[in-house]
Structure formats: C-alpha cells, structure tokens
PDB file of C-alpha atoms in Angstrom:
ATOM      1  CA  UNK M 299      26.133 -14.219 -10.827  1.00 69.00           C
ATOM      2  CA  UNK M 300      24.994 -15.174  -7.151  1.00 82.00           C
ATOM      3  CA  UNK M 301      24.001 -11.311  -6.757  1.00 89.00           C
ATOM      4  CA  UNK M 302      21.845 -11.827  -9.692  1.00 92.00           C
ATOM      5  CA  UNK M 303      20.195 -14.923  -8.840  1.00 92.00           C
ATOM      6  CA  UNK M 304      19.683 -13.209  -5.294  1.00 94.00           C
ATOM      7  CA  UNK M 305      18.146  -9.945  -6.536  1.00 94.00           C
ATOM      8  CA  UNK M 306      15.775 -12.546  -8.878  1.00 95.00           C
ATOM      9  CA  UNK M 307      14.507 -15.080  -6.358  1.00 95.00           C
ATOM     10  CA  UNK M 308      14.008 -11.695  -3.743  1.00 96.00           C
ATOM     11  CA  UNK M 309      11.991 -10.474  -6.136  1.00 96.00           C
ATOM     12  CA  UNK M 310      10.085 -13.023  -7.247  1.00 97.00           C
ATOM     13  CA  UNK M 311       9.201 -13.457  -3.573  1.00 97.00           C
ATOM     14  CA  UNK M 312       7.586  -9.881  -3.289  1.00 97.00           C
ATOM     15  CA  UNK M 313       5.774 -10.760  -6.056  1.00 97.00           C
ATOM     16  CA  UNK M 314       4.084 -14.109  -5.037  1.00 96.00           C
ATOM     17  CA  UNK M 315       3.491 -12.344  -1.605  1.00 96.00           C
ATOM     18  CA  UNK M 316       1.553  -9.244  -3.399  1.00 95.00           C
ATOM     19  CA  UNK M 317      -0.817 -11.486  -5.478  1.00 93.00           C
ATOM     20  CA  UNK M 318      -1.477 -14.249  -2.305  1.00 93.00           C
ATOM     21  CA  UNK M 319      -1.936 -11.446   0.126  1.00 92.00           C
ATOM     22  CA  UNK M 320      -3.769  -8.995  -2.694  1.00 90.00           C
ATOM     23  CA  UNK M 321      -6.322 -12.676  -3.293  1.00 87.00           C
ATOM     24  CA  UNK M 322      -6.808 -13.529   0.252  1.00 88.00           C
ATOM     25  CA  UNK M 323      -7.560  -9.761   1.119  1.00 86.00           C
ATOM     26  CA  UNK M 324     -10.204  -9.429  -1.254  1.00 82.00           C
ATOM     27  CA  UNK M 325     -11.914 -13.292   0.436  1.00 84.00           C
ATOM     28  CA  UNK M 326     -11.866 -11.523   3.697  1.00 84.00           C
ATOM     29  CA  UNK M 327     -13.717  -8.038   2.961  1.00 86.00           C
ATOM     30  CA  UNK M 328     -16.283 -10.092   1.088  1.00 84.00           C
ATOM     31  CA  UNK M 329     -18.847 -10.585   3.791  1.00 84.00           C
ATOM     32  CA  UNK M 330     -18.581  -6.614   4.519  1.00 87.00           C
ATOM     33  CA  UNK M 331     -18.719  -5.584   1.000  1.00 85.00           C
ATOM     34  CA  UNK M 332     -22.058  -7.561   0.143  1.00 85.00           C
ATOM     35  CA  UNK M 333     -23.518  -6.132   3.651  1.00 87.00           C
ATOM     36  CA  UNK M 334     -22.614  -2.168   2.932  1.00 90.00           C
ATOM     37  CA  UNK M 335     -23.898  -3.003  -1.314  1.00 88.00           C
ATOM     38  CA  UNK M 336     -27.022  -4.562   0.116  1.00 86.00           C
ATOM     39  CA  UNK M 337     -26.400  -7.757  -1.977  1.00 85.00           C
ATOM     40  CA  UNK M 338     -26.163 -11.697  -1.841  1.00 79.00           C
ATOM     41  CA  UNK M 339     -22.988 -13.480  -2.472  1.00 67.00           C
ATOM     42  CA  UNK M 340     -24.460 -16.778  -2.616  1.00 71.00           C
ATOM     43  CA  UNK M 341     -24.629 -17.561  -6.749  1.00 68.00           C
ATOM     44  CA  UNK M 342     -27.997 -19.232  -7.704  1.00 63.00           C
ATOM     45  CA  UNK M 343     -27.435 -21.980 -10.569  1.00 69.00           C
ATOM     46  CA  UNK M 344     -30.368 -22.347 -13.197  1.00 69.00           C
ATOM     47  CA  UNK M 345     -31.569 -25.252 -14.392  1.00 65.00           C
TER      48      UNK M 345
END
C-alpha cells in the first residue's frame, strides 16, 4: 500500500509541475510573441 500511495503522490507531483511550469512559460514568451505577430497585448474594454 505505501508503494502505491508513493507512485500516486510522485505522480501527481509531475503533473502539477507540467501545468505550473507549461502556464508560467506561456506568461513569459508573451512580450516576444506580440513583438514577432506585430500585435498589442493590452485588451481595450468598450463601453
């Protein structure tokens, strides 16, 4: 049972790690992505 609970909360680890690092990646190539598309990231509200 403890080798079960091990293999779980290992992988559950490498998961959280994938999407945090995959959602912070993406925040930090912003910037370069709207410079090499030519486009604004700032988002313009209407009235």
């Amino acid at each position: 049972m403890k080798n079960k609970s091990t293999l779980l909360l290992l992988t559950l680890s490498v998961a959280v790690f994938g999407v945090i690092t995959t959602e912070t990646g993406i925040i930090g190539l912003l910037p370069k992505l709207t410079s090499q598309l030519h486009v604004s990231a700032i988002h313009h509200q209407t009235p």
